[in-house]
Amino acid sequence: MTHTLSDTVTPSAVNSLPSLDELWMPFTANRAFKRAPRMLVAAKDMHYTSADGRQILDGTAGLWCVNAGHCRDGIVAAIREQAGTMDYAPPFQMGHPIEFELAERLARMLPKGIDRVFFGNPGSEAVDTALKIALAYWQAKGQPQRVRFIGRARGYHGVGFGGIAVGGIEANRKQFMAQMLPAVDHLPHTHDLARNAYTRGQPEHGAELADALEQMIAKHGGDTIAAVIIEPVAGSTGVLIPPKGYLERLRKICDAHGILLIFDEVITGFGRLGASFAATKFNVTPDMMTVAKGITNAAVPMGAVCARAAIYDTIVNASSAGIELFHGYTYSGHPLAAAAGLATLDIYEKEGLFERAASLESYWADAVHALRGAPHVIDLRSIGIVAGVELEPRAGAPGARGFDAFLKCFELGVMIRSTGDTLAMSPPLILEKSHIDQIFDTVAKALRAVN
Ligand SMILES: Cc1ncc(COP(=O)(O)O)c(C=O)c1O
């Protein structure tokens, strides 16, 4: 596997930056960023090129999404060709072959029993679509009273109104006092430092936390609950890995009460855990899965809800004729995204990237856990090619130390993420052992440098 650094950066891209005033940046401290911008101008394989001409090792696959590495020839060529053949086709009452082909390819990869695919764009749309499909399903089944959703504390399901309601991040809700979904509860999260600190892979303790669902069922009635939605491994709130037996227990309780189980696999899908999906890795099959990010290697936005055929059949057959689901996006199944998706799946398959991730998992975990004893570290977590390095927060300034560590790593040539005081790493799956060494040597250096 070759990893040539980009030679596509022109001196003008490096030297002349546009005005920074007009752009309102998402999930960013705009004022601080604009005072000291961190600009990326090119990318190839494992590296970004910064505007000041430095090579930055991508320790996060962009934003957990560039699983096959950057600017891969096959994907670039497929997008180019599709843009010149048919740039766009309307998805309502019209179709184009490659969106069907991609759905069929995905259905073959998905856990057995999940083989219907509804396309949208970002992960947030996939989540809101899944929630709407759950509601439509229960209406079609003659159980319209099932409107309650159960999410989980420290869950991230994007930023649509549905996603922030079932999501478990207070900060993402409190600025928006709108009435969101009418009936939502949250399971407790599974992060338990006292019992599980420094675990490799799945923690031993905490399966019983799934039983909180039983209490909600006792309180509201199981037949009022439409669906439970969780991330199998929570990514954005700091890499929280499910305790052994936890997902199985949730599945069992949902089954006992006919509740739909949705896995939000926007991060965990497409090889991140060393298997095609978290459902495959943990051998627990939900009723629906949301995916995005790695589905197109992030080259064109695309997301999808993948559902059991029974869900599709129930909704579609409930209507005598005409449109069965009043939902969709102008860009559902966009030709460029579908072309990128097919080319991406080809690369995953031909290069065996999910197997490659699995084969590197133990080297990766060794490198993560070698940080034990480094300054500020209070926990290390690893699974597949994902790591969480939790730091002791600075007194009175939660998140500040994590952010400083992120800045220091960037200065030292490695891009990681900080989420609160947890550092997260999730590089492209084409990585070599030398990249793993570089990531964790740099993190260690950064931890020695921050106060
Ligand atoms: C688990 C999960 N769900 C949904 C989303 C939202 O995806 P997007 O940012 O593409 O809307 C994310 C994004 O990180 C995610 O991690």
Tab-separated table of N, CA, C and O in Angstrom, residues 55-166:
chain	number	residue	atom	x	y	z
A	55	GLN	N	2.723	18.590	6.359
A	55	GLN	CA	2.003	17.329	6.233
A	55	GLN	C	1.465	16.954	7.610
A	55	GLN	O	2.224	16.854	8.578
A	56	ILE	N	0.142	16.762	7.689
A	56	ILE	CA	-0.497	16.430	8.968
A	56	ILE	C	-1.040	15.012	8.854
A	56	ILE	O	-1.875	14.734	7.983
A	57	LEU	N	-0.592	14.128	9.726
A	57	LEU	CA	-1.113	12.759	9.719
A	57	LEU	C	-2.567	12.781	10.208
A	57	LEU	O	-2.873	13.349	11.258
A	58	ASP	N	-3.438	12.170	9.421
A	58	ASP	CA	-4.863	12.205	9.762
A	58	ASP	C	-5.181	11.101	10.776
A	58	ASP	O	-5.412	9.950	10.410
A	59	GLY	N	-5.208	11.463	12.027
A	59	GLY	CA	-5.471	10.494	13.104
A	59	GLY	C	-6.948	10.277	13.348
A	59	GLY	O	-7.326	9.531	14.260
A	60	THR	N	-7.812	10.905	12.557
A	60	THR	CA	-9.253	10.817	12.822
A	60	THR	C	-10.083	10.497	11.573
A	60	THR	O	-11.308	10.590	11.631
A	61	ALA	N	-9.413	10.098	10.489
A	61	ALA	CA	-10.140	9.866	9.229
A	61	ALA	C	-11.103	11.028	8.977
A	61	ALA	O	-12.309	10.836	8.770
A	62	GLY	N	-10.532	12.221	8.988
A	62	GLY	CA	-11.361	13.425	8.841
A	62	GLY	C	-12.225	13.572	10.083
A	62	GLY	O	-11.731	13.929	11.152
A	63	LEU	N	-13.480	13.239	9.970
A	63	LEU	CA	-14.379	13.252	11.129
A	63	LEU	C	-15.002	11.861	11.227
A	63	LEU	O	-16.189	11.700	11.023
A	64	TRP	N	-14.172	10.873	11.461
A	64	TRP	CA	-14.571	9.462	11.551
A	64	TRP	C	-15.158	8.972	10.215
A	64	TRP	O	-16.075	8.135	10.225
A	65	CYS	N	-14.703	9.464	9.089
A	65	CYS	CA	-15.448	9.133	7.871
A	65	CYS	C	-14.603	8.696	6.678
A	65	CYS	O	-15.111	8.003	5.799
A	66	VAL	N	-13.334	9.074	6.615
A	66	VAL	CA	-12.541	8.775	5.420
A	66	VAL	C	-11.831	7.433	5.644
A	66	VAL	O	-10.607	7.356	5.748
A	67	ASN	N	-12.608	6.372	5.714
A	67	ASN	CA	-12.066	5.081	6.155
A	67	ASN	C	-11.067	4.479	5.168
A	67	ASN	O	-10.222	3.690	5.558
A	68	ALA	N	-11.172	4.840	3.891
A	68	ALA	CA	-10.251	4.267	2.894
A	68	ALA	C	-9.088	5.213	2.575
A	68	ALA	O	-8.338	4.970	1.622
A	69	GLY	N	-8.927	6.276	3.357
A	69	GLY	CA	-7.871	7.248	3.077
A	69	GLY	C	-8.328	8.252	2.026
A	69	GLY	O	-9.327	8.041	1.338
A	70	HIS	N	-7.555	9.328	1.925
A	70	HIS	CA	-8.016	10.487	1.146
A	70	HIS	C	-7.748	10.378	-0.362
A	70	HIS	O	-6.726	9.829	-0.785
A	71	CYS	N	-8.664	10.999	-1.107
A	71	CYS	CA	-8.494	11.197	-2.558
A	71	CYS	C	-8.086	9.915	-3.264
A	71	CYS	O	-7.145	9.921	-4.066
A	72	ARG	N	-8.819	8.853	-2.959
A	72	ARG	CA	-8.496	7.563	-3.585
A	72	ARG	C	-8.885	7.595	-5.068
A	72	ARG	O	-10.004	8.007	-5.420
A	73	ASP	N	-7.966	7.105	-5.895
A	73	ASP	CA	-8.150	7.238	-7.347
A	73	ASP	C	-9.498	6.703	-7.825
A	73	ASP	O	-10.186	7.347	-8.612
A	74	GLY	N	-9.878	5.513	-7.382
A	74	GLY	CA	-11.113	4.886	-7.870
A	74	GLY	C	-12.341	5.730	-7.547
A	74	GLY	O	-13.272	5.833	-8.357
A	75	ILE	N	-12.342	6.328	-6.377
A	75	ILE	CA	-13.503	7.125	-5.964
A	75	ILE	C	-13.521	8.442	-6.745
A	75	ILE	O	-14.560	8.868	-7.259
A	76	VAL	N	-12.345	9.057	-6.859
A	76	VAL	CA	-12.245	10.316	-7.606
A	76	VAL	C	-12.705	10.099	-9.052
A	76	VAL	O	-13.516	10.862	-9.594
A	77	ALA	N	-12.249	9.006	-9.676
A	77	ALA	CA	-12.610	8.728	-11.076
A	77	ALA	C	-14.108	8.474	-11.203
A	77	ALA	O	-14.752	8.949	-12.147
A	78	ALA	N	-14.689	7.745	-10.253
A	78	ALA	CA	-16.121	7.421	-10.327
A	78	ALA	C	-16.964	8.693	-10.215
A	78	ALA	O	-17.956	8.861	-10.939
A	79	ILE	N	-16.555	9.597	-9.344
A	79	ILE	CA	-17.318	10.851	-9.184
A	79	ILE	C	-17.196	11.687	-10.461
A	79	ILE	O	-18.184	12.212	-10.969
A	80	ARG	N	-15.960	11.764	-10.985
A	80	ARG	CA	-15.731	12.546	-12.218
A	80	ARG	C	-16.600	12.017	-13.347
A	80	ARG	O	-17.281	12.771	-14.034
A	81	GLU	N	-16.560	10.696	-13.497
A	81	GLU	CA	-17.285	10.096	-14.619
A	81	GLU	C	-18.790	10.312	-14.466
A	81	GLU	O	-19.479	10.678	-15.420
A	82	GLN	N	-19.284	10.122	-13.260
A	82	GLN	CA	-20.725	10.271	-13.045
A	82	GLN	C	-21.157	11.725	-13.263
A	82	GLN	O	-22.220	11.991	-13.836
A	83	ALA	N	-20.313	12.661	-12.824
A	83	ALA	CA	-20.656	14.087	-12.989
A	83	ALA	C	-20.780	14.443	-14.463
A	83	ALA	O	-21.575	15.313	-14.836
A	84	GLY	N	-20.000	13.762	-15.299
A	84	GLY	CA	-20.065	14.029	-16.730
A	84	GLY	C	-21.152	13.244	-17.454
A	84	GLY	O	-21.495	13.562	-18.583
A	85	THR	N	-21.668	12.196	-16.801
A	85	THR	CA	-22.683	11.354	-17.456
A	85	THR	C	-24.085	11.791	-17.076
A	85	THR	O	-24.954	12.004	-17.928
A	86	MET	N	-24.330	11.873	-15.771
A	86	MET	CA	-25.623	12.379	-15.294
A	86	MET	C	-25.382	12.972	-13.917
A	86	MET	O	-25.149	12.255	-12.942
A	87	ASP	N	-25.412	14.289	-13.869
A	87	ASP	CA	-25.043	14.974	-12.629
A	87	ASP	C	-26.109	14.823	-11.554
A	87	ASP	O	-25.819	14.801	-10.366
A	88	TYR	N	-27.364	14.720	-11.981
A	88	TYR	CA	-28.440	14.696	-11.000
A	88	TYR	C	-29.651	14.021	-11.611
A	88	TYR	O	-29.879	14.128	-12.830
A	89	ALA	N	-30.417	13.349	-10.796
A	89	ALA	CA	-31.708	12.791	-11.251
A	89	ALA	C	-32.684	12.920	-10.091
A	89	ALA	O	-32.309	12.678	-8.937
A	90	PRO	N	-33.927	13.305	-10.357
A	90	PRO	CA	-34.883	13.461	-9.252
A	90	PRO	C	-35.229	12.100	-8.641
A	90	PRO	O	-35.458	11.138	-9.383
A	91	PRO	N	-35.265	12.023	-7.323
A	91	PRO	CA	-35.513	10.729	-6.684
A	91	PRO	C	-36.996	10.427	-6.424
A	91	PRO	O	-37.314	9.332	-5.973
A	92	PHE	N	-37.882	11.399	-6.669
A	92	PHE	CA	-39.304	11.136	-6.404
A	92	PHE	C	-39.956	10.683	-7.708
A	92	PHE	O	-39.943	11.424	-8.702
A	93	GLN	N	-40.546	9.524	-7.711
A	93	GLN	CA	-41.229	8.939	-8.875
A	93	GLN	C	-40.288	8.707	-10.068
A	93	GLN	O	-40.748	8.491	-11.186
A	94	MET	N	-38.978	8.822	-9.846
A	94	MET	CA	-37.970	8.534	-10.879
A	94	MET	C	-36.835	7.767	-10.190
A	94	MET	O	-36.669	7.870	-8.975
A	95	GLY	N	-36.086	7.036	-10.960
A	95	GLY	CA	-34.946	6.331	-10.370
A	95	GLY	C	-33.781	6.331	-11.334
A	95	GLY	O	-33.918	6.739	-12.484
A	96	HIS	N	-32.613	5.919	-10.847
A	96	HIS	CA	-31.475	5.708	-11.758
A	96	HIS	C	-30.738	4.464	-11.269
A	96	HIS	O	-30.712	4.190	-10.055
A	97	PRO	N	-30.190	3.681	-12.196
A	97	PRO	CA	-29.746	2.332	-11.832
A	97	PRO	C	-28.743	2.267	-10.682
A	97	PRO	O	-28.819	1.355	-9.859
A	98	ILE	N	-27.813	3.223	-10.609
A	98	ILE	CA	-26.742	2.970	-9.616
A	98	ILE	C	-27.205	3.158	-8.180
A	98	ILE	O	-26.606	2.618	-7.270
A	99	GLU	N	-28.303	3.889	-7.946
A	99	GLU	CA	-28.792	3.952	-6.558
A	99	GLU	C	-29.359	2.579	-6.161
A	99	GLU	O	-29.219	2.143	-5.013
A	100	PHE	N	-29.996	1.886	-7.107
A	100	PHE	CA	-30.502	0.533	-6.825
A	100	PHE	C	-29.337	-0.431	-6.626
A	100	PHE	O	-29.362	-1.289	-5.760
A	101	GLU	N	-28.309	-0.249	-7.475
A	101	GLU	CA	-27.143	-1.129	-7.367
A	101	GLU	C	-26.461	-0.961	-6.010
A	101	GLU	O	-26.084	-1.948	-5.364
A	102	LEU	N	-26.360	0.294	-5.565
A	102	LEU	CA	-25.713	0.527	-4.264
A	102	LEU	C	-26.548	-0.083	-3.138
A	102	LEU	O	-25.999	-0.709	-2.223
A	103	ALA	N	-27.874	0.075	-3.211
A	103	ALA	CA	-28.736	-0.507	-2.171
A	103	ALA	C	-28.543	-2.026	-2.148
A	103	ALA	O	-28.449	-2.642	-1.070
A	104	GLU	N	-28.434	-2.623	-3.315
A	104	GLU	CA	-28.291	-4.078	-3.393
A	104	GLU	C	-26.931	-4.509	-2.820
A	104	GLU	O	-26.831	-5.478	-2.072
A	105	ARG	N	-25.875	-3.746	-3.176
A	105	ARG	CA	-24.531	-4.061	-2.640
A	105	ARG	C	-24.522	-3.947	-1.120
A	105	ARG	O	-23.932	-4.762	-0.420
A	106	LEU	N	-25.183	-2.890	-0.612
A	106	LEU	CA	-25.216	-2.699	0.836
A	106	LEU	C	-25.965	-3.846	1.509
A	106	LEU	O	-25.523	-4.379	2.527
A	107	ALA	N	-27.118	-4.187	0.925
A	107	ALA	CA	-27.934	-5.254	1.524
A	107	ALA	C	-27.116	-6.538	1.671
A	107	ALA	O	-27.262	-7.273	2.642
A	108	ARG	N	-26.195	-6.770	0.727
A	108	ARG	CA	-25.362	-7.976	0.801
A	108	ARG	C	-24.365	-7.911	1.955
A	108	ARG	O	-23.958	-8.923	2.496
A	109	MET	N	-23.954	-6.662	2.291
A	109	MET	CA	-22.965	-6.504	3.372
A	109	MET	C	-23.581	-6.461	4.747
A	109	MET	O	-22.924	-6.692	5.757
A	110	LEU	N	-24.860	-6.048	4.814
A	110	LEU	CA	-25.514	-5.791	6.090
A	110	LEU	C	-25.779	-7.098	6.835
A	110	LEU	O	-25.806	-8.164	6.222
A	111	PRO	N	-25.997	-7.004	8.146
A	111	PRO	CA	-26.322	-8.231	8.885
A	111	PRO	C	-27.564	-8.882	8.278
A	111	PRO	O	-28.452	-8.179	7.791
A	112	LYS	N	-27.591	-10.198	8.326
A	112	LYS	CA	-28.702	-10.950	7.735
A	112	LYS	C	-30.022	-10.441	8.300
A	112	LYS	O	-30.149	-10.234	9.509
A	113	GLY	N	-30.975	-10.240	7.415
A	113	GLY	CA	-32.301	-9.791	7.869
A	113	GLY	C	-32.513	-8.304	7.643
A	113	GLY	O	-33.643	-7.826	7.639
A	114	ILE	N	-31.419	-7.560	7.457
A	114	ILE	CA	-31.552	-6.109	7.210
A	114	ILE	C	-31.220	-5.886	5.738
A	114	ILE	O	-30.059	-5.970	5.334
A	115	ASP	N	-32.223	-5.607	4.929
A	115	ASP	CA	-31.953	-5.560	3.485
A	115	ASP	C	-32.836	-4.584	2.716
A	115	ASP	O	-33.067	-4.758	1.524
A	116	ARG	N	-33.318	-3.554	3.399
A	116	ARG	CA	-34.019	-2.486	2.689
A	116	ARG	C	-33.306	-1.182	3.032
A	116	ARG	O	-32.983	-0.936	4.209
A	117	VAL	N	-33.074	-0.330	2.030
A	117	VAL	CA	-32.194	0.829	2.226
A	117	VAL	C	-32.879	2.103	1.741
A	117	VAL	O	-33.334	2.172	0.596
A	118	PHE	N	-32.952	3.102	2.614
A	118	PHE	CA	-33.528	4.407	2.261
A	118	PHE	C	-32.397	5.433	2.321
A	118	PHE	O	-31.779	5.614	3.367
A	119	PHE	N	-32.149	6.126	1.196
A	119	PHE	CA	-31.005	7.047	1.155
A	119	PHE	C	-31.375	8.482	1.529
A	119	PHE	O	-32.468	8.971	1.196
A	120	GLY	N	-30.441	9.137	2.197
A	120	GLY	CA	-30.524	10.576	2.453
A	120	GLY	C	-29.110	11.118	2.355
A	120	GLY	O	-28.257	10.516	1.679
A	121	ASN	N	-28.839	12.205	3.028
A	121	ASN	CA	-27.512	12.815	2.911
A	121	ASN	C	-26.708	12.658	4.208
A	121	ASN	O	-26.096	11.633	4.391
A	122	PRO	N	-26.737	13.612	5.138
A	122	PRO	CA	-25.861	13.411	6.304
A	122	PRO	C	-26.442	12.379	7.270
A	122	PRO	O	-27.589	11.940	7.125
A	123	GLY	N	-25.641	12.070	8.283
A	123	GLY	CA	-26.095	11.146	9.317
A	123	GLY	C	-27.321	11.668	10.053
A	123	GLY	O	-28.202	10.897	10.437
A	124	SER	N	-27.381	12.974	10.247
A	124	SER	CA	-28.529	13.558	10.952
A	124	SER	C	-29.834	13.229	10.237
A	124	SER	O	-30.848	12.943	10.875
A	125	GLU	N	-29.807	13.286	8.926
A	125	GLU	CA	-31.018	12.943	8.164
A	125	GLU	C	-31.340	11.465	8.298
A	125	GLU	O	-32.517	11.086	8.353
A	126	ALA	N	-30.315	10.646	8.324
A	126	ALA	CA	-30.553	9.207	8.471
A	126	ALA	C	-31.262	8.949	9.804
A	126	ALA	O	-32.215	8.173	9.878
A	127	VAL	N	-30.805	9.621	10.855
A	127	VAL	CA	-31.412	9.417	12.174
A	127	VAL	C	-32.866	9.879	12.165
A	127	VAL	O	-33.774	9.152	12.592
A	128	ASP	N	-33.116	11.085	11.691
A	128	ASP	CA	-34.505	11.580	11.695
A	128	ASP	C	-35.385	10.707	10.804
A	128	ASP	O	-36.557	10.456	11.119
A	129	THR	N	-34.828	10.217	9.714
A	129	THR	CA	-35.582	9.302	8.840
A	129	THR	C	-35.928	8.014	9.586
A	129	THR	O	-37.065	7.525	9.513
A	130	ALA	N	-34.974	7.473	10.311
A	130	ALA	CA	-35.230	6.217	11.037
A	130	ALA	C	-36.342	6.411	12.073
A	130	ALA	O	-37.207	5.548	12.242
A	131	LEU	N	-36.311	7.563	12.764
A	131	LEU	CA	-37.352	7.816	13.772
A	131	LEU	C	-38.716	7.913	13.090
A	131	LEU	O	-39.729	7.387	13.578
A	132	LYS	N	-38.753	8.579	11.936
A	132	LYS	CA	-40.029	8.708	11.208
A	132	LYS	C	-40.499	7.350	10.686
A	132	LYS	O	-41.692	7.030	10.731
A	133	ILE	N	-39.572	6.546	10.211
A	133	ILE	CA	-39.956	5.206	9.732
A	133	ILE	C	-40.537	4.394	10.902
A	133	ILE	O	-41.543	3.682	10.742
A	134	ALA	N	-39.929	4.538	12.088
A	134	ALA	CA	-40.456	3.804	13.252
A	134	ALA	C	-41.908	4.215	13.525
A	134	ALA	O	-42.780	3.368	13.734
A	135	LEU	N	-42.173	5.518	13.494
A	135	LEU	CA	-43.540	5.990	13.749
A	135	LEU	C	-44.500	5.505	12.660
A	135	LEU	O	-45.609	5.029	12.947
A	136	ALA	N	-44.058	5.603	11.420
A	136	ALA	CA	-44.916	5.173	10.305
A	136	ALA	C	-45.191	3.670	10.392
A	136	ALA	O	-46.299	3.205	10.090
A	137	TYR	N	-44.178	2.929	10.829
A	137	TYR	CA	-44.331	1.475	10.968
A	137	TYR	C	-45.429	1.138	11.976
A	137	TYR	O	-46.309	0.322	11.713
A	138	TRP	N	-45.385	1.810	13.121
A	138	TRP	CA	-46.383	1.472	14.152
A	138	TRP	C	-47.782	1.916	13.736
A	138	TRP	O	-48.765	1.243	14.041
A	139	GLN	N	-47.867	3.028	13.023
A	139	GLN	CA	-49.178	3.412	12.490
A	139	GLN	C	-49.697	2.347	11.537
A	139	GLN	O	-50.851	1.931	11.605
A	140	ALA	N	-48.797	1.917	10.632
A	140	ALA	CA	-49.212	0.921	9.637
A	140	ALA	C	-49.601	-0.395	10.302
A	140	ALA	O	-50.438	-1.133	9.811
A	141	LYS	N	-48.991	-0.670	11.440
A	141	LYS	CA	-49.273	-1.926	12.142
A	141	LYS	C	-50.487	-1.831	13.051
A	141	LYS	O	-50.809	-2.778	13.768
A	142	GLY	N	-51.098	-0.641	13.066
A	142	GLY	CA	-52.289	-0.479	13.907
A	142	GLY	C	-51.966	-0.261	15.373
A	142	GLY	O	-52.769	-0.548	16.258
A	143	GLN	N	-50.753	0.251	15.642
A	143	GLN	CA	-50.393	0.569	17.037
A	143	GLN	C	-49.916	2.022	17.113
A	143	GLN	O	-48.774	2.287	17.489
A	144	PRO	N	-50.786	2.964	16.762
A	144	PRO	CA	-50.354	4.367	16.667
A	144	PRO	C	-49.998	4.975	18.028
A	144	PRO	O	-49.422	6.066	18.064
A	145	GLN	N	-50.328	4.267	19.104
A	145	GLN	CA	-49.978	4.798	20.435
A	145	GLN	C	-48.481	4.649	20.726
A	145	GLN	O	-47.974	5.213	21.692
A	146	ARG	N	-47.768	3.916	19.891
A	146	ARG	CA	-46.317	3.759	20.118
A	146	ARG	C	-45.593	4.980	19.542
A	146	ARG	O	-45.247	5.008	18.354
A	147	VAL	N	-45.420	5.991	20.369
A	147	VAL	CA	-44.771	7.220	19.893
A	147	VAL	C	-43.550	7.591	20.732
A	147	VAL	O	-42.865	8.563	20.440
A	148	ARG	N	-43.292	6.824	21.796
A	148	ARG	CA	-42.196	7.197	22.697
A	148	ARG	C	-40.867	6.650	22.159
A	148	ARG	O	-40.808	5.529	21.651
A	149	PHE	N	-39.829	7.478	22.249
A	149	PHE	CA	-38.484	7.032	21.870
A	149	PHE	C	-37.590	6.996	23.103
A	149	PHE	O	-37.695	7.859	23.981
A	150	ILE	N	-36.721	6.022	23.124
A	150	ILE	CA	-35.739	5.925	24.205
A	150	ILE	C	-34.351	6.082	23.587
A	150	ILE	O	-33.957	5.286	22.723
A	151	GLY	N	-33.637	7.129	24.011
A	151	GLY	CA	-32.242	7.306	23.607
A	151	GLY	C	-31.359	6.969	24.800
A	151	GLY	O	-31.746	6.226	25.692
A	152	ARG	N	-30.169	7.529	24.818
A	152	ARG	CA	-29.257	7.229	25.929
A	152	ARG	C	-28.431	8.458	26.266
A	152	ARG	O	-28.052	9.218	25.359
A	153	ALA	N	-28.184	8.637	27.549
A	153	ALA	CA	-27.304	9.731	27.969
A	153	ALA	C	-25.969	9.584	27.239
A	153	ALA	O	-25.503	8.469	27.001
A	154	ARG	N	-25.372	10.692	26.880
A	154	ARG	CA	-24.108	10.741	26.139
A	154	ARG	C	-24.206	10.104	24.760
A	154	ARG	O	-23.199	9.662	24.204
A	155	GLY	N	-25.450	10.049	24.228
A	155	GLY	CA	-25.593	9.585	22.843
A	155	GLY	C	-25.537	10.779	21.904
A	155	GLY	O	-25.998	11.868	22.255
A	156	TYR	N	-24.961	10.591	20.726
A	156	TYR	CA	-24.981	11.642	19.702
A	156	TYR	C	-25.645	11.081	18.458
A	156	TYR	O	-25.203	10.054	17.920
A	157	HIS	N	-26.709	11.750	18.050
A	157	HIS	CA	-27.432	11.289	16.864
A	157	HIS	C	-27.645	12.432	15.890
A	157	HIS	O	-28.705	12.558	15.281
A	158	GLY	N	-26.644	13.294	15.770
A	158	GLY	CA	-26.732	14.390	14.821
A	158	GLY	C	-27.537	15.552	15.376
A	158	GLY	O	-27.857	15.602	16.572
A	159	VAL	N	-27.899	16.453	14.485
A	159	VAL	CA	-28.404	17.744	14.939
A	159	VAL	C	-29.803	18.087	14.426
A	159	VAL	O	-30.256	19.214	14.578
A	160	GLY	N	-30.492	17.138	13.784
A	160	GLY	CA	-31.898	17.366	13.465
A	160	GLY	C	-32.697	17.425	14.767
A	160	GLY	O	-32.199	17.026	15.830
A	161	PHE	N	-33.928	17.907	14.692
A	161	PHE	CA	-34.707	17.999	15.932
A	161	PHE	C	-34.941	16.618	16.543
A	161	PHE	O	-34.940	16.482	17.761
A	162	GLY	N	-35.141	15.607	15.695
A	162	GLY	CA	-35.293	14.249	16.224
A	162	GLY	C	-34.005	13.792	16.890
A	162	GLY	O	-34.016	13.286	18.009
A	163	GLY	N	-32.907	14.020	16.201
A	163	GLY	CA	-31.608	13.567	16.698
A	163	GLY	C	-31.201	14.227	18.007
A	163	GLY	O	-30.654	13.567	18.899
A	164	ILE	N	-31.499	15.519	18.148
A	164	ILE	CA	-31.089	16.154	19.424
A	164	ILE	C	-32.032	15.747	20.554
A	164	ILE	O	-31.643	15.734	21.722
A	165	ALA	N	-33.277	15.389	20.208
A	165	ALA	CA	-34.214	14.941	21.250
A	165	ALA	C	-33.783	13.581	21.805
A	165	ALA	O	-33.705	13.397	23.024
A	166	VAL	N	-33.479	12.639	20.934
A	166	VAL	CA	-33.074	11.320	21.438
A	166	VAL	C	-31.608	11.313	21.872
A	166	VAL	O	-31.188	10.455	22.641
